[in-house]
Every structure is written in structure tokens, then in C-alpha cells.
mmCIF file of C-alpha atoms in Angstrom:
data_model
loop_
_atom_site.group_PDB
_atom_site.id
_atom_site.type_symbol
_atom_site.label_atom_id
_atom_site.label_comp_id
_atom_site.label_asym_id
_atom_site.label_seq_id
_atom_site.Cartn_x
_atom_site.Cartn_y
_atom_site.Cartn_z
ATOM 1 C CA MET Z 110 -54.572 18.755 -19.695
ATOM 2 C CA ILE Z 111 -53.554 22.088 -21.630
ATOM 3 C CA ILE Z 112 -52.724 24.998 -19.576
ATOM 4 C CA PRO Z 113 -55.138 27.213 -18.642
ATOM 5 C CA PHE Z 114 -55.396 30.515 -20.715
ATOM 6 C CA LEU Z 115 -51.938 32.190 -20.692
ATOM 7 C CA PRO Z 116 -51.680 35.402 -22.840
ATOM 8 C CA ASP Z 117 -49.031 35.876 -25.209
ATOM 9 C CA PRO Z 118 -46.164 37.823 -23.517
ATOM 10 C CA VAL Z 119 -46.858 41.841 -23.904
ATOM 11 C CA ILE Z 120 -43.760 42.821 -26.903
ATOM 12 C CA LYS Z 121 -42.565 46.131 -27.410
ATOM 13 C CA HIS Z 122 -41.097 46.458 -30.207
ATOM 14 C CA ASN Z 123 -38.619 49.813 -30.955
ATOM 15 C CA PHE Z 124 -35.624 48.588 -32.066
ATOM 16 C CA GLU Z 125 -35.387 48.937 -35.645
ATOM 17 C CA SER Z 126 -32.257 46.428 -35.392
ATOM 18 C CA VAL Z 127 -34.781 43.710 -33.956
ATOM 19 C CA TYR Z 128 -36.523 40.930 -35.686
ATOM 20 C CA ALA Z 129 -40.322 41.686 -34.518
ATOM 21 C CA PRO Z 130 -42.321 38.809 -33.469
ATOM 22 C CA SER Z 131 -43.839 37.183 -36.802
ATOM 23 C CA ASP Z 132 -46.104 34.012 -36.832
ATOM 24 C CA ASP Z 133 -43.498 31.758 -36.476
ATOM 25 C CA SER Z 134 -42.916 32.524 -33.054
ATOM 26 C CA TYR Z 135 -47.037 32.729 -32.331
ATOM 27 C CA LEU Z 136 -46.568 29.237 -33.908
ATOM 28 C CA VAL Z 137 -44.012 27.853 -31.457
ATOM 29 C CA ILE Z 138 -46.248 29.494 -28.588
ATOM 30 C CA ASP Z 139 -49.244 27.818 -29.240
ATOM 31 C CA TYR Z 140 -47.281 24.965 -30.143
ATOM 32 C CA PHE Z 141 -45.923 24.768 -26.268
ATOM 33 C CA ARG Z 142 -49.610 25.670 -24.840
ATOM 34 C CA ARG Z 143 -50.770 22.107 -26.022
ATOM 35 C CA LYS Z 144 -47.416 20.392 -24.841
ATOM 36 C CA ILE Z 145 -47.616 21.445 -21.521
ATOM 37 C CA ASN Z 146 -49.467 20.446 -18.387
ATOM 38 C CA GLN Z 147 -49.580 20.029 -14.682
ATOM 39 C CA ASP Z 148 -46.734 17.296 -15.000
ATOM 40 C CA HIS Z 149 -44.946 17.286 -17.751
ATOM 41 C CA PHE Z 150 -43.647 19.340 -20.684
ATOM 42 C CA ASP Z 151 -44.172 17.535 -24.313
ATOM 43 C CA GLY Z 152 -43.437 14.292 -22.826
ATOM 44 C CA ILE Z 153 -40.572 15.286 -19.880
ATOM 45 C CA PRO Z 154 -41.593 15.359 -16.537
ATOM 46 C CA LEU Z 155 -41.421 19.513 -15.235
ATOM 47 C CA ASN Z 156 -39.044 18.493 -12.418
ATOM 48 C CA GLU Z 157 -36.459 17.493 -14.844
ATOM 49 C CA ILE Z 158 -36.226 20.549 -16.715
ATOM 50 C CA LYS Z 159 -33.237 22.466 -15.172
ATOM 51 C CA ASN Z 160 -32.524 24.781 -17.709
ATOM 52 C CA ILE Z 161 -34.029 26.177 -21.057
ATOM 53 C CA LEU Z 162 -32.309 28.076 -23.833
ATOM 54 C CA ASP Z 163 -34.002 30.791 -25.856
ATOM 55 C CA LEU Z 164 -31.086 30.783 -29.157
ATOM 56 C CA GLY Z 165 -31.825 34.257 -31.511
ATOM 57 C CA THR Z 166 -33.975 35.464 -28.508
ATOM 58 C CA GLY Z 167 -34.866 38.492 -30.265
ATOM 59 C CA THR Z 168 -37.846 40.605 -28.564
ATOM 60 C CA GLY Z 169 -37.466 37.823 -25.931
ATOM 61 C CA ILE Z 170 -41.053 36.654 -26.398
ATOM 62 C CA ILE Z 171 -40.560 32.861 -25.742
ATOM 63 C CA ALA Z 172 -38.142 33.128 -23.137
ATOM 64 C CA ILE Z 173 -40.615 35.483 -21.645
ATOM 65 C CA PHE Z 174 -43.334 32.945 -22.628
ATOM 66 C CA PHE Z 175 -41.358 30.164 -20.561
ATOM 67 C CA GLN Z 176 -40.976 32.342 -17.453
ATOM 68 C CA LEU Z 177 -44.818 33.363 -17.855
ATOM 69 C CA ILE Z 178 -45.300 29.429 -17.386
ATOM 70 C CA LYS Z 179 -43.091 29.274 -14.530
ATOM 71 C CA LYS Z 180 -45.356 31.333 -12.632
ATOM 72 C CA LYS Z 181 -48.214 29.573 -13.050
ATOM 73 C CA TYR Z 182 -46.282 26.049 -12.387
ATOM 74 C CA PRO Z 183 -44.801 25.722 -9.512
ATOM 75 C CA LYS Z 184 -43.218 22.211 -10.661
ATOM 76 C CA PHE Z 185 -41.914 24.032 -13.498
ATOM 77 C CA SER Z 186 -38.781 25.755 -12.451
ATOM 78 C CA PRO Z 187 -36.150 25.462 -14.966
ATOM 79 C CA LYS Z 188 -33.610 28.761 -15.751
ATOM 80 C CA ILE Z 189 -34.315 30.478 -18.530
ATOM 81 C CA PHE Z 190 -31.325 31.438 -20.545
ATOM 82 C CA ALA Z 191 -32.178 33.785 -23.548
ATOM 83 C CA SER Z 192 -29.321 34.881 -26.015
ATOM 84 C CA ASP Z 193 -28.610 37.027 -29.070
ATOM 85 C CA ILE Z 194 -26.091 37.935 -31.205
ATOM 86 C CA SER Z 195 -27.140 41.688 -31.188
ATOM 87 C CA GLU Z 196 -26.666 43.833 -28.444
ATOM 88 C CA ASP Z 197 -30.135 45.631 -29.710
ATOM 89 C CA ALA Z 198 -31.846 42.566 -28.947
ATOM 90 C CA ILE Z 199 -30.836 41.949 -25.334
ATOM 91 C CA CYS Z 200 -31.627 45.266 -24.755
ATOM 92 C CA CYS Z 201 -35.038 44.757 -26.708
ATOM 93 C CA ALA Z 202 -35.576 41.372 -24.711
ATOM 94 C CA LYS Z 203 -34.943 43.134 -21.438
ATOM 95 C CA ILE Z 204 -37.590 46.077 -21.596
ATOM 96 C CA ASN Z 205 -39.709 43.420 -22.332
ATOM 97 C CA GLU Z 206 -38.953 41.319 -19.374
ATOM 98 C CA LYS Z 207 -39.983 44.415 -17.169
ATOM 99 C CA LEU Z 208 -43.144 45.090 -19.281
ATOM 100 C CA ASN Z 209 -44.355 41.561 -18.417
ATOM 101 C CA LYS Z 210 -43.725 42.438 -14.471
ATOM 102 C CA ILE Z 211 -40.596 39.687 -14.532
ATOM 103 C CA ASP Z 212 -37.798 41.078 -12.732
ATOM 104 C CA ASN Z 213 -34.394 40.012 -14.042
ATOM 105 C CA GLU Z 214 -35.195 36.230 -13.628
ATOM 106 C CA ILE Z 215 -34.041 35.681 -17.510
ATOM 107 C CA ASN Z 216 -30.127 35.002 -17.565
ATOM 108 C CA PHE Z 217 -29.537 37.073 -20.749
ATOM 109 C CA MET Z 218 -26.165 36.732 -23.092
ATOM 110 C CA GLN Z 219 -25.139 38.427 -25.784
ATOM 111 C CA SER Z 220 -23.155 35.905 -28.114
ATOM 112 C CA ASP Z 221 -23.080 34.641 -32.037
ATOM 113 C CA LEU Z 222 -24.748 31.441 -31.543
ATOM 114 C CA PHE Z 223 -22.567 29.725 -28.310
ATOM 115 C CA THR Z 224 -19.391 31.476 -28.775
ATOM 116 C CA ASN Z 225 -19.361 33.519 -25.540
ATOM 117 C CA PHE Z 226 -21.149 30.684 -23.577
ATOM 118 C CA PRO Z 227 -19.418 30.472 -20.256
ATOM 119 C CA GLU Z 228 -18.016 26.697 -19.687
ATOM 120 C CA TYR Z 229 -20.146 25.830 -16.594
ATOM 121 C CA LEU Z 230 -23.207 25.597 -19.813
ATOM 122 C CA ASN Z 231 -22.074 22.780 -21.353
ATOM 123 C CA HIS Z 232 -24.476 20.191 -21.271
ATOM 124 C CA LYS Z 233 -26.818 21.910 -18.921
ATOM 125 C CA PHE Z 234 -29.717 22.642 -21.381
ATOM 126 C CA ASN Z 235 -32.666 20.145 -21.368
ATOM 127 C CA ILE Z 236 -34.586 22.456 -24.505
ATOM 128 C CA ILE Z 237 -33.186 24.773 -26.388
ATOM 129 C CA LEU Z 238 -35.434 26.628 -29.283
ATOM 130 C CA PHE Z 239 -33.825 28.552 -31.928
ATOM 131 C CA ASN Z 240 -35.215 30.684 -34.569
ATOM 132 C CA PRO Z 241 -32.180 31.299 -36.985
ATOM 133 C CA PRO Z 242 -32.216 33.185 -39.680
ATOM 134 C CA TYR Z 243 -33.376 31.658 -42.825
ATOM 135 C CA LEU Z 244 -32.879 33.408 -46.125
ATOM 136 C CA PRO Z 245 -29.628 33.822 -48.233
ATOM 137 C CA SER Z 246 -27.444 36.213 -48.200
ATOM 138 C CA LEU Z 247 -27.742 39.372 -49.937
ATOM 139 C CA GLU Z 248 -24.296 40.599 -51.267
ATOM 140 C CA LEU Z 249 -24.841 44.356 -49.788
ATOM 141 C CA PRO Z 250 -21.926 47.075 -49.868
ATOM 142 C CA LYS Z 251 -20.977 47.542 -45.830
ATOM 143 C CA GLU Z 252 -22.190 50.836 -45.998
ATOM 144 C CA ASN Z 253 -25.329 49.749 -46.807
ATOM 145 C CA SER Z 254 -27.766 50.616 -43.710
ATOM 146 C CA ILE Z 255 -29.850 47.233 -43.957
ATOM 147 C CA LYS Z 256 -26.865 45.356 -43.342
ATOM 148 C CA GLU Z 257 -25.749 47.289 -40.493
ATOM 149 C CA LYS Z 258 -29.033 47.523 -38.837
ATOM 150 C CA ASN Z 259 -30.703 43.819 -38.623
ATOM 151 C CA PHE Z 260 -28.712 41.855 -41.066
ATOM 152 C CA SER Z 261 -27.985 39.073 -38.912
ATOM 153 C CA SER Z 262 -31.764 38.813 -37.862
ATOM 154 C CA TRP Z 263 -32.291 36.986 -41.472
ATOM 155 C CA ASP Z 264 -29.097 36.227 -42.782
ATOM 156 C CA GLY Z 265 -28.770 32.753 -43.028
ATOM 157 C CA GLY Z 266 -25.477 32.268 -44.680
ATOM 158 C CA LEU Z 267 -25.123 32.008 -48.855
ATOM 159 C CA LYS Z 268 -27.779 29.406 -49.128
ATOM 160 C CA GLY Z 269 -29.384 30.133 -46.312
ATOM 161 C CA PHE Z 270 -28.830 27.142 -43.972
ATOM 162 C CA GLU Z 271 -26.031 28.032 -43.195
ATOM 163 C CA ILE Z 272 -26.506 29.264 -39.570
ATOM 164 C CA LEU Z 273 -28.747 26.503 -38.749
ATOM 165 C CA ILE Z 274 -26.175 23.897 -39.981
ATOM 166 C CA LYS Z 275 -23.120 25.600 -37.760
ATOM 167 C CA PHE Z 276 -25.835 25.747 -34.993
ATOM 168 C CA LEU Z 277 -26.469 21.907 -35.271
ATOM 169 C CA SER Z 278 -23.100 21.097 -35.151
ATOM 170 C CA THR Z 279 -22.322 22.584 -31.757
ATOM 171 C CA ALA Z 280 -25.567 21.900 -30.296
ATOM 172 C CA TYR Z 281 -24.870 19.092 -28.688
ATOM 173 C CA SER Z 282 -22.209 20.359 -26.352
ATOM 174 C CA PHE Z 283 -25.230 22.418 -24.829
ATOM 175 C CA LEU Z 284 -27.770 19.801 -24.228
ATOM 176 C CA ASN Z 285 -27.724 17.806 -21.042
ATOM 177 C CA LEU Z 286 -27.372 14.470 -22.518
ATOM 178 C CA GLU Z 287 -28.316 12.432 -19.416
ATOM 179 C CA LYS Z 288 -31.593 13.786 -19.652
ATOM 180 C CA GLU Z 289 -34.617 13.722 -21.820
ATOM 181 C CA HIS Z 290 -33.996 16.796 -23.892
ATOM 182 C CA TYR Z 291 -35.106 18.391 -27.288
ATOM 183 C CA ILE Z 292 -34.058 21.025 -29.784
ATOM 184 C CA TYR Z 293 -36.911 23.058 -31.302
ATOM 185 C CA SER Z 294 -35.996 24.907 -34.238
ATOM 186 C CA ILE Z 295 -38.031 27.214 -36.546
ATOM 187 C CA THR Z 296 -37.291 27.055 -40.496
ATOM 188 C CA SER Z 297 -38.759 27.645 -43.662
#
């Protein structure tokens, strides 16, 4: 059974430096809608999912979507974490959390991938979603405003996939390997 109609989160995008939700975000949400029912999320029993991480949260759309699902399904009660390298993204996501009538229920962290994660989160996540930057780096002068404002939201490294590789090399340390777990990544 697919979950009954659940609207997309209300997202305001007032930060020039934060990547706005695009088709990829909404495709992931639609995928998750098809993969959750009253008992399971993509094959994992709902009551076994304890922690979900939205890494590179941007506006917070995915983390907020998971939080909205929690309101609809009492069996689905994981802690939702959202992280981004950008301070503006964390600010934007917190504003959007309030717009969706969610009050400080998502755990936000500013971090470059897992760099600033507290040790107690090692091996805690059943689900990690990562929407990595995937475009090759541009060699822009340091004073260039594009590079300063939203470079981290699209710069995937010299070849465009170095950030994804760095993520994959460290993500296992944060997955709960004793339970069923998934990594979802949006790539081009």
C-alpha cells in the first residue's frame, strides 16, 4: 500500500547561496512515497528505523518530508538529522522546518560531510540520503562571487565525483551495520 496523498513540503528559498530544490529532489520524494507503507520503508520494518540522515540538506526538503511522514505513521518514528556544509543552508532549512509546522524536531548540524559529527553518531543511521554536488570544479578567482556564494552546492571536485567518493569512503562509519541499512544518492 502506498501512503495516502502526502503533499510536498512547503519550501521557501530566500538564500542565494542555497541550492533550490529541483527535479532531483522531487523525484527522490516520489520514490520514497512509493517505498513506504504502514509497515515498511523500502523493505525495512518501520519500527527498526531509528535514525535517518539527510546529508547536504540544502533547503531541508528531504528531512522535512521524512518528518511529515512521521506525523502520518506512528510506527515510523526515527530521529531525523540534516547536515550541510553551508551555514546559510542550515538557516534556510530551519526556516522551512517552521513553515511546515515542525518545531525543532529535526536535528541540524553544519558539517563538511561527516567532519563535525559527534562520535555518538558512529554506526547509528539506518538511512543516509546524500545529494552531492556533481559538477566539475571551475577555476575561479577567490574573489569571484559565484564561488563564494554557492560553490559548495554544485562543486563536485576536479572531475565532478570526488565529493561522492569522499562520502562513500566515510559513510560506512555512520551506518548501523547491525541492522538493514541503505544509502541513497542522487547523481548525474
